[in-house]
Amino acid sequence: MNLDSFIENEDLNDDEAKKVKEYIESIKKSREKQGNEECIYWKRGCNNQICPMLNDNSRYIWYSDEDTCSNPEYRNNIVVINQKKLKKKNAPGYFTYNMLNRNFVIKKGITGIDPDVPDSIDSKGQKSVDKLYNDREESWFKEHPELTREQIEKNRKLALKGSEALKKYRGGRK
């Protein structure tokens, strides 16, 4: 979902839509300086907003309709893996580096953080807006807890068990 379709879906009035667009554009402008000169994919025009080669991605956000890293060196990077999964789900909203840099369940219906800021908060100033986004991120973390090693291993075993059962089922049908 791109920004314009998000604004249409949220039924924002012109003033709200303008504020959302201005905020997103200000973030995009701050990201224009981002890029890793050493990466051949960046030199070729990679548009990944959260680059695994950069040391500090904490200031940037990513939407599921944006590019993911195409550098094969980083195909096993947790951030890149999560971006690809979210892209497949076409998850609305934005995701921060901290949200992407963890093991969590990604399934149908997952959403990121809503970029919309109510007028009542926007009129209070930038500190209130920043607090709103921080609160939304904390709420997202609570709704999407990080998986423990035990949970990951349990899920892997269940998947293998299901795969074996499917092989037996298919083998018996032939």
mmCIF file with all atom_site columns, C-alpha atoms in Angstrom:
data_model
loop_
_atom_site.group_PDB
_atom_site.id
_atom_site.type_symbol
_atom_site.label_atom_id
_atom_site.label_alt_id
_atom_site.label_comp_id
_atom_site.label_asym_id
_atom_site.label_entity_id
_atom_site.label_seq_id
_atom_site.pdbx_PDB_ins_code
_atom_site.Cartn_x
_atom_site.Cartn_y
_atom_site.Cartn_z
_atom_site.occupancy
_atom_site.B_iso_or_equiv
_atom_site.pdbx_formal_charge
_atom_site.auth_seq_id
_atom_site.auth_comp_id
_atom_site.auth_asym_id
_atom_site.auth_atom_id
_atom_site.pdbx_PDB_model_num
ATOM 1   C CA . MET A 1 1   ? 0.000   0.000   0.000  1.00 0.00 ? 1   MET A CA 1
ATOM 2   C CA . ASN A 1 2   ? 1.462   3.335   -0.971 1.00 0.00 ? 2   ASN A CA 1
ATOM 3   C CA . LEU A 1 3   ? 1.004   6.579   0.909  1.00 0.00 ? 3   LEU A CA 1
ATOM 4   C CA . ASP A 1 4   ? -1.810  7.927   -1.293 1.00 0.00 ? 4   ASP A CA 1
ATOM 5   C CA . SER A 1 5   ? -3.899  4.753   -1.020 1.00 0.00 ? 5   SER A CA 1
ATOM 6   C CA . PHE A 1 6   ? -3.266  4.702   2.750  1.00 0.00 ? 6   PHE A CA 1
ATOM 7   C CA . ILE A 1 7   ? -4.561  8.275   3.038  1.00 0.00 ? 7   ILE A CA 1
ATOM 8   C CA . GLU A 1 8   ? -7.644  7.381   0.961  1.00 0.00 ? 8   GLU A CA 1
ATOM 9   C CA . ASN A 1 9   ? -8.345  4.300   3.111  1.00 0.00 ? 9   ASN A CA 1
ATOM 10  C CA . GLU A 1 10  ? -8.080  6.305   6.319  1.00 0.00 ? 10  GLU A CA 1
ATOM 11  C CA . ASP A 1 11  ? -10.549 8.959   5.106  1.00 0.00 ? 11  ASP A CA 1
ATOM 12  C CA . LEU A 1 12  ? -8.269  11.795  6.148  1.00 0.00 ? 12  LEU A CA 1
ATOM 13  C CA . ASN A 1 13  ? -9.364  15.350  5.507  1.00 0.00 ? 13  ASN A CA 1
ATOM 14  C CA . ASP A 1 14  ? -7.117  17.574  3.376  1.00 0.00 ? 14  ASP A CA 1
ATOM 15  C CA . ASP A 1 15  ? -5.334  19.097  6.366  1.00 0.00 ? 15  ASP A CA 1
ATOM 16  C CA . GLU A 1 16  ? -4.612  15.691  7.936  1.00 0.00 ? 16  GLU A CA 1
ATOM 17  C CA . ALA A 1 17  ? -3.463  14.267  4.603  1.00 0.00 ? 17  ALA A CA 1
ATOM 18  C CA . LYS A 1 18  ? -1.150  17.239  4.099  1.00 0.00 ? 18  LYS A CA 1
ATOM 19  C CA . LYS A 1 19  ? 0.396   16.785  7.556  1.00 0.00 ? 19  LYS A CA 1
ATOM 20  C CA . VAL A 1 20  ? 0.937   13.054  7.004  1.00 0.00 ? 20  VAL A CA 1
ATOM 21  C CA . LYS A 1 21  ? 2.545   13.704  3.612  1.00 0.00 ? 21  LYS A CA 1
ATOM 22  C CA . GLU A 1 22  ? 4.770   16.456  5.039  1.00 0.00 ? 22  GLU A CA 1
ATOM 23  C CA . TYR A 1 23  ? 5.904   14.179  7.859  1.00 0.00 ? 23  TYR A CA 1
ATOM 24  C CA . ILE A 1 24  ? 6.664   11.303  5.482  1.00 0.00 ? 24  ILE A CA 1
ATOM 25  C CA . GLU A 1 25  ? 8.476   13.641  3.076  1.00 0.00 ? 25  GLU A CA 1
ATOM 26  C CA . SER A 1 26  ? 10.605  15.005  5.933  1.00 0.00 ? 26  SER A CA 1
ATOM 27  C CA . ILE A 1 27  ? 11.580  11.447  6.837  1.00 0.00 ? 27  ILE A CA 1
ATOM 28  C CA . LYS A 1 28  ? 12.337  10.640  3.201  1.00 0.00 ? 28  LYS A CA 1
ATOM 29  C CA . LYS A 1 29  ? 14.526  13.739  2.897  1.00 0.00 ? 29  LYS A CA 1
ATOM 30  C CA . SER A 1 30  ? 16.499  12.675  5.949  1.00 0.00 ? 30  SER A CA 1
ATOM 31  C CA . ARG A 1 31  ? 16.926  9.264   4.318  1.00 0.00 ? 31  ARG A CA 1
ATOM 32  C CA . GLU A 1 32  ? 18.202  10.676  1.011  1.00 0.00 ? 32  GLU A CA 1
ATOM 33  C CA . LYS A 1 33  ? 21.596  11.130  2.611  1.00 0.00 ? 33  LYS A CA 1
ATOM 34  C CA . GLN A 1 34  ? 21.596  7.443   3.504  1.00 0.00 ? 34  GLN A CA 1
ATOM 35  C CA . GLY A 1 35  ? 23.502  4.983   1.381  1.00 0.00 ? 35  GLY A CA 1
ATOM 36  C CA . ASN A 1 36  ? 26.572  2.873   1.551  1.00 0.00 ? 36  ASN A CA 1
ATOM 37  C CA . GLU A 1 37  ? 29.219  3.824   -0.987 1.00 0.00 ? 37  GLU A CA 1
ATOM 38  C CA . GLU A 1 38  ? 30.839  0.384   -0.635 1.00 0.00 ? 38  GLU A CA 1
ATOM 39  C CA . CYS A 1 39  ? 27.738  -1.546  -1.736 1.00 0.00 ? 39  CYS A CA 1
ATOM 40  C CA . ILE A 1 40  ? 27.554  -2.223  -5.476 1.00 0.00 ? 40  ILE A CA 1
ATOM 41  C CA . TYR A 1 41  ? 23.775  -2.593  -5.213 1.00 0.00 ? 41  TYR A CA 1
ATOM 42  C CA . TRP A 1 42  ? 23.433  0.879   -3.700 1.00 0.00 ? 42  TRP A CA 1
ATOM 43  C CA . LYS A 1 43  ? 25.575  2.268   -6.518 1.00 0.00 ? 43  LYS A CA 1
ATOM 44  C CA . ARG A 1 44  ? 23.236  0.574   -9.013 1.00 0.00 ? 44  ARG A CA 1
ATOM 45  C CA . GLY A 1 45  ? 20.225  2.288   -7.480 1.00 0.00 ? 45  GLY A CA 1
ATOM 46  C CA . CYS A 1 46  ? 19.153  0.171   -4.502 1.00 0.00 ? 46  CYS A CA 1
ATOM 47  C CA . ASN A 1 47  ? 16.332  1.968   -2.729 1.00 0.00 ? 47  ASN A CA 1
ATOM 48  C CA . ASN A 1 48  ? 16.241  -0.086  0.459  1.00 0.00 ? 48  ASN A CA 1
ATOM 49  C CA . GLN A 1 49  ? 15.560  2.423   3.215  1.00 0.00 ? 49  GLN A CA 1
ATOM 50  C CA . ILE A 1 50  ? 17.020  0.279   5.984  1.00 0.00 ? 50  ILE A CA 1
ATOM 51  C CA . CYS A 1 51  ? 20.399  -0.895  4.688  1.00 0.00 ? 51  CYS A CA 1
ATOM 52  C CA . PRO A 1 52  ? 22.043  -3.802  6.561  1.00 0.00 ? 52  PRO A CA 1
ATOM 53  C CA . MET A 1 53  ? 25.475  -2.343  5.763  1.00 0.00 ? 53  MET A CA 1
ATOM 54  C CA . LEU A 1 54  ? 24.843  0.847   7.725  1.00 0.00 ? 54  LEU A CA 1
ATOM 55  C CA . ASN A 1 55  ? 25.716  1.077   11.396 1.00 0.00 ? 55  ASN A CA 1
ATOM 56  C CA . ASP A 1 56  ? 22.773  3.239   12.437 1.00 0.00 ? 56  ASP A CA 1
ATOM 57  C CA . ASN A 1 57  ? 19.372  2.473   10.927 1.00 0.00 ? 57  ASN A CA 1
ATOM 58  C CA . SER A 1 58  ? 17.444  3.557   14.007 1.00 0.00 ? 58  SER A CA 1
ATOM 59  C CA . ARG A 1 59  ? 16.300  6.854   12.457 1.00 0.00 ? 59  ARG A CA 1
ATOM 60  C CA . TYR A 1 60  ? 14.697  5.261   9.414  1.00 0.00 ? 60  TYR A CA 1
ATOM 61  C CA . ILE A 1 61  ? 11.368  3.632   8.672  1.00 0.00 ? 61  ILE A CA 1
ATOM 62  C CA . TRP A 1 62  ? 10.324  1.113   6.035  1.00 0.00 ? 62  TRP A CA 1
ATOM 63  C CA . TYR A 1 63  ? 7.002   0.398   4.305  1.00 0.00 ? 63  TYR A CA 1
ATOM 64  C CA . SER A 1 64  ? 6.208   -3.013  2.822  1.00 0.00 ? 64  SER A CA 1
ATOM 65  C CA . ASP A 1 65  ? 5.800   -1.526  -0.661 1.00 0.00 ? 65  ASP A CA 1
ATOM 66  C CA . GLU A 1 66  ? 9.421   -0.322  -0.592 1.00 0.00 ? 66  GLU A CA 1
ATOM 67  C CA . ASP A 1 67  ? 12.466  -2.262  -1.762 1.00 0.00 ? 67  ASP A CA 1
ATOM 68  C CA . THR A 1 68  ? 14.329  -4.828  0.294  1.00 0.00 ? 68  THR A CA 1
ATOM 69  C CA . CYS A 1 69  ? 18.079  -5.449  0.213  1.00 0.00 ? 69  CYS A CA 1
ATOM 70  C CA . SER A 1 70  ? 19.101  -7.353  -2.921 1.00 0.00 ? 70  SER A CA 1
ATOM 71  C CA . ASN A 1 71  ? 22.689  -7.962  -1.818 1.00 0.00 ? 71  ASN A CA 1
ATOM 72  C CA . PRO A 1 72  ? 23.093  -11.768 -1.482 1.00 0.00 ? 72  PRO A CA 1
ATOM 73  C CA . GLU A 1 73  ? 25.572  -11.285 1.376  1.00 0.00 ? 73  GLU A CA 1
ATOM 74  C CA . TYR A 1 74  ? 22.657  -10.181 3.561  1.00 0.00 ? 74  TYR A CA 1
ATOM 75  C CA . ARG A 1 75  ? 19.990  -12.710 2.540  1.00 0.00 ? 75  ARG A CA 1
ATOM 76  C CA . ASN A 1 76  ? 20.229  -14.340 5.994  1.00 0.00 ? 76  ASN A CA 1
ATOM 77  C CA . ASN A 1 77  ? 20.086  -11.017 7.862  1.00 0.00 ? 77  ASN A CA 1
ATOM 78  C CA . ILE A 1 78  ? 17.043  -10.986 10.180 1.00 0.00 ? 78  ILE A CA 1
ATOM 79  C CA . VAL A 1 79  ? 16.004  -7.501  9.026  1.00 0.00 ? 79  VAL A CA 1
ATOM 80  C CA . VAL A 1 80  ? 16.085  -8.501  5.342  1.00 0.00 ? 80  VAL A CA 1
ATOM 81  C CA . ILE A 1 81  ? 14.241  -11.764 6.036  1.00 0.00 ? 81  ILE A CA 1
ATOM 82  C CA . ASN A 1 82  ? 11.495  -9.917  7.930  1.00 0.00 ? 82  ASN A CA 1
ATOM 83  C CA . GLN A 1 83  ? 11.226  -7.240  5.236  1.00 0.00 ? 83  GLN A CA 1
ATOM 84  C CA . LYS A 1 84  ? 10.704  -9.919  2.568  1.00 0.00 ? 84  LYS A CA 1
ATOM 85  C CA . LYS A 1 85  ? 8.057   -11.683 4.661  1.00 0.00 ? 85  LYS A CA 1
ATOM 86  C CA . LEU A 1 86  ? 6.220   -8.416  5.347  1.00 0.00 ? 86  LEU A CA 1
ATOM 87  C CA . LYS A 1 87  ? 6.425   -7.465  1.673  1.00 0.00 ? 87  LYS A CA 1
ATOM 88  C CA . LYS A 1 88  ? 4.702   -10.765 0.765  1.00 0.00 ? 88  LYS A CA 1
ATOM 89  C CA . LYS A 1 89  ? 1.935   -9.984  3.268  1.00 0.00 ? 89  LYS A CA 1
ATOM 90  C CA . ASN A 1 90  ? 1.646   -6.396  1.946  1.00 0.00 ? 90  ASN A CA 1
ATOM 91  C CA . ALA A 1 91  ? 1.524   -5.182  5.546  1.00 0.00 ? 91  ALA A CA 1
ATOM 92  C CA . PRO A 1 92  ? 0.127   -1.642  5.937  1.00 0.00 ? 92  PRO A CA 1
ATOM 93  C CA . GLY A 1 93  ? 1.837   0.959   8.099  1.00 0.00 ? 93  GLY A CA 1
ATOM 94  C CA . TYR A 1 94  ? 5.525   1.494   8.650  1.00 0.00 ? 94  TYR A CA 1
ATOM 95  C CA . PHE A 1 95  ? 8.190   -0.545  10.429 1.00 0.00 ? 95  PHE A CA 1
ATOM 96  C CA . THR A 1 96  ? 11.218  0.741   12.297 1.00 0.00 ? 96  THR A CA 1
ATOM 97  C CA . TYR A 1 97  ? 14.617  -0.929  12.368 1.00 0.00 ? 97  TYR A CA 1
ATOM 98  C CA . ASN A 1 98  ? 13.984  -2.067  15.950 1.00 0.00 ? 98  ASN A CA 1
ATOM 99  C CA . MET A 1 99  ? 10.739  -3.721  14.874 1.00 0.00 ? 99  MET A CA 1
ATOM 100 C CA . LEU A 1 100 ? 12.421  -5.545  11.994 1.00 0.00 ? 100 LEU A CA 1
ATOM 101 C CA . ASN A 1 101 ? 15.547  -6.568  13.895 1.00 0.00 ? 101 ASN A CA 1
ATOM 102 C CA . ARG A 1 102 ? 13.935  -9.356  15.945 1.00 0.00 ? 102 ARG A CA 1
ATOM 103 C CA . ASN A 1 103 ? 12.294  -12.768 15.632 1.00 0.00 ? 103 ASN A CA 1
ATOM 104 C CA . PHE A 1 104 ? 8.512   -12.460 15.651 1.00 0.00 ? 104 PHE A CA 1
ATOM 105 C CA . VAL A 1 105 ? 5.586   -14.175 13.960 1.00 0.00 ? 105 VAL A CA 1
ATOM 106 C CA . ILE A 1 106 ? 4.618   -12.669 10.618 1.00 0.00 ? 106 ILE A CA 1
ATOM 107 C CA . LYS A 1 107 ? 1.236   -13.848 9.422  1.00 0.00 ? 107 LYS A CA 1
ATOM 108 C CA . LYS A 1 108 ? -1.718  -12.633 7.400  1.00 0.00 ? 108 LYS A CA 1
ATOM 109 C CA . GLY A 1 109 ? -3.205  -9.436  8.786  1.00 0.00 ? 109 GLY A CA 1
ATOM 110 C CA . ILE A 1 110 ? -0.021  -8.103  10.381 1.00 0.00 ? 110 ILE A CA 1
ATOM 111 C CA . THR A 1 111 ? 0.256   -4.326  10.404 1.00 0.00 ? 111 THR A CA 1
ATOM 112 C CA . GLY A 1 112 ? 2.961   -1.827  11.157 1.00 0.00 ? 112 GLY A CA 1
ATOM 113 C CA . ILE A 1 113 ? 2.571   1.510   12.879 1.00 0.00 ? 113 ILE A CA 1
ATOM 114 C CA . ASP A 1 114 ? -0.091  3.891   11.632 1.00 0.00 ? 114 ASP A CA 1
ATOM 115 C CA . PRO A 1 115 ? 1.636   7.099   10.442 1.00 0.00 ? 115 PRO A CA 1
ATOM 116 C CA . ASP A 1 116 ? -1.495  9.217   11.017 1.00 0.00 ? 116 ASP A CA 1
ATOM 117 C CA . VAL A 1 117 ? -1.327  11.823  13.792 1.00 0.00 ? 117 VAL A CA 1
ATOM 118 C CA . PRO A 1 118 ? -4.606  13.139  15.234 1.00 0.00 ? 118 PRO A CA 1
ATOM 119 C CA . ASP A 1 119 ? -5.036  16.928  15.182 1.00 0.00 ? 119 ASP A CA 1
ATOM 120 C CA . SER A 1 120 ? -5.414  16.991  18.956 1.00 0.00 ? 120 SER A CA 1
ATOM 121 C CA . ILE A 1 121 ? -1.868  15.650  19.373 1.00 0.00 ? 121 ILE A CA 1
ATOM 122 C CA . ASP A 1 122 ? -0.332  17.435  16.400 1.00 0.00 ? 122 ASP A CA 1
ATOM 123 C CA . SER A 1 123 ? -1.410  20.802  17.790 1.00 0.00 ? 123 SER A CA 1
ATOM 124 C CA . LYS A 1 124 ? 0.564   20.108  20.993 1.00 0.00 ? 124 LYS A CA 1
ATOM 125 C CA . GLY A 1 125 ? 3.911   20.091  19.175 1.00 0.00 ? 125 GLY A CA 1
ATOM 126 C CA . GLN A 1 126 ? 6.643   17.754  17.987 1.00 0.00 ? 126 GLN A CA 1
ATOM 127 C CA . LYS A 1 127 ? 7.368   16.278  21.434 1.00 0.00 ? 127 LYS A CA 1
ATOM 128 C CA . SER A 1 128 ? 3.771   15.061  21.650 1.00 0.00 ? 128 SER A CA 1
ATOM 129 C CA . VAL A 1 129 ? 3.981   13.601  18.150 1.00 0.00 ? 129 VAL A CA 1
ATOM 130 C CA . ASP A 1 130 ? 7.249   11.824  18.989 1.00 0.00 ? 130 ASP A CA 1
ATOM 131 C CA . LYS A 1 131 ? 5.697   10.455  22.186 1.00 0.00 ? 131 LYS A CA 1
ATOM 132 C CA . LEU A 1 132 ? 2.708   9.180   20.188 1.00 0.00 ? 132 LEU A CA 1
ATOM 133 C CA . TYR A 1 133 ? 4.979   7.321   17.763 1.00 0.00 ? 133 TYR A CA 1
ATOM 134 C CA . ASN A 1 134 ? 7.068   5.906   20.635 1.00 0.00 ? 134 ASN A CA 1
ATOM 135 C CA . ASP A 1 135 ? 3.893   4.746   22.389 1.00 0.00 ? 135 ASP A CA 1
ATOM 136 C CA . ARG A 1 136 ? 2.658   3.138   19.171 1.00 0.00 ? 136 ARG A CA 1
ATOM 137 C CA . GLU A 1 137 ? 5.978   1.348   18.733 1.00 0.00 ? 137 GLU A CA 1
ATOM 138 C CA . GLU A 1 138 ? 5.903   0.073   22.338 1.00 0.00 ? 138 GLU A CA 1
ATOM 139 C CA . SER A 1 139 ? 2.334   -1.117  21.830 1.00 0.00 ? 139 SER A CA 1
ATOM 140 C CA . TRP A 1 140 ? 3.405   -2.911  18.641 1.00 0.00 ? 140 TRP A CA 1
ATOM 141 C CA . PHE A 1 141 ? 6.216   -4.660  20.547 1.00 0.00 ? 141 PHE A CA 1
ATOM 142 C CA . LYS A 1 142 ? 3.713   -5.892  23.153 1.00 0.00 ? 142 LYS A CA 1
ATOM 143 C CA . GLU A 1 143 ? 1.386   -7.211  20.430 1.00 0.00 ? 143 GLU A CA 1
ATOM 144 C CA . HIS A 1 144 ? 4.263   -8.930  18.583 1.00 0.00 ? 144 HIS A CA 1
ATOM 145 C CA . PRO A 1 145 ? 6.523   -10.494 21.217 1.00 0.00 ? 145 PRO A CA 1
ATOM 146 C CA . GLU A 1 146 ? 9.934   -11.771 20.249 1.00 0.00 ? 146 GLU A CA 1
ATOM 147 C CA . LEU A 1 147 ? 10.158  -15.551 19.867 1.00 0.00 ? 147 LEU A CA 1
ATOM 148 C CA . THR A 1 148 ? 12.425  -17.420 22.253 1.00 0.00 ? 148 THR A CA 1
ATOM 149 C CA . ARG A 1 149 ? 14.850  -20.101 21.033 1.00 0.00 ? 149 ARG A CA 1
ATOM 150 C CA . GLU A 1 150 ? 12.532  -22.721 22.530 1.00 0.00 ? 150 GLU A CA 1
ATOM 151 C CA . GLN A 1 151 ? 9.546   -21.384 20.574 1.00 0.00 ? 151 GLN A CA 1
ATOM 152 C CA . ILE A 1 152 ? 11.571  -21.289 17.356 1.00 0.00 ? 152 ILE A CA 1
ATOM 153 C CA . GLU A 1 153 ? 12.724  -24.892 17.886 1.00 0.00 ? 153 GLU A CA 1
ATOM 154 C CA . LYS A 1 154 ? 9.175   -26.012 18.709 1.00 0.00 ? 154 LYS A CA 1
ATOM 155 C CA . ASN A 1 155 ? 7.847   -24.347 15.527 1.00 0.00 ? 155 ASN A CA 1
ATOM 156 C CA . ARG A 1 156 ? 10.626  -25.959 13.473 1.00 0.00 ? 156 ARG A CA 1
ATOM 157 C CA . LYS A 1 157 ? 9.788   -29.422 14.843 1.00 0.00 ? 157 LYS A CA 1
ATOM 158 C CA . LEU A 1 158 ? 6.076   -28.909 14.160 1.00 0.00 ? 158 LEU A CA 1
ATOM 159 C CA . ALA A 1 159 ? 6.850   -27.863 10.594 1.00 0.00 ? 159 ALA A CA 1
ATOM 160 C CA . LEU A 1 160 ? 9.049   -30.936 10.063 1.00 0.00 ? 160 LEU A CA 1
ATOM 161 C CA . LYS A 1 161 ? 6.378   -33.201 11.545 1.00 0.00 ? 161 LYS A CA 1
ATOM 162 C CA . GLY A 1 162 ? 3.756   -31.696 9.232  1.00 0.00 ? 162 GLY A CA 1
ATOM 163 C CA . SER A 1 163 ? 6.079   -32.034 6.262  1.00 0.00 ? 163 SER A CA 1
ATOM 164 C CA . GLU A 1 164 ? 6.680   -35.721 7.028  1.00 0.00 ? 164 GLU A CA 1
ATOM 165 C CA . ALA A 1 165 ? 2.940   -36.369 7.392  1.00 0.00 ? 165 ALA A CA 1
ATOM 166 C CA . LEU A 1 166 ? 2.305   -34.658 4.067  1.00 0.00 ? 166 LEU A CA 1
ATOM 167 C CA . LYS A 1 167 ? 4.983   -36.774 2.370  1.00 0.00 ? 167 LYS A CA 1
ATOM 168 C CA . LYS A 1 168 ? 3.376   -39.959 3.765  1.00 0.00 ? 168 LYS A CA 1
ATOM 169 C CA . TYR A 1 169 ? -0.068  -38.805 2.638  1.00 0.00 ? 169 TYR A CA 1
ATOM 170 C CA . ARG A 1 170 ? 1.133   -38.009 -0.868 1.00 0.00 ? 170 ARG A CA 1
ATOM 171 C CA . GLY A 1 171 ? 3.104   -41.256 -1.010 1.00 0.00 ? 171 GLY A CA 1
ATOM 172 C CA . GLY A 1 172 ? -0.008  -43.305 -0.195 1.00 0.00 ? 172 GLY A CA 1
ATOM 173 C CA . ARG A 1 173 ? -2.101  -41.637 -2.909 1.00 0.00 ? 173 ARG A CA 1
ATOM 174 C CA . LYS A 1 174 ? 0.128   -42.595 -5.834 1.00 0.00 ? 174 LYS A CA 1
#
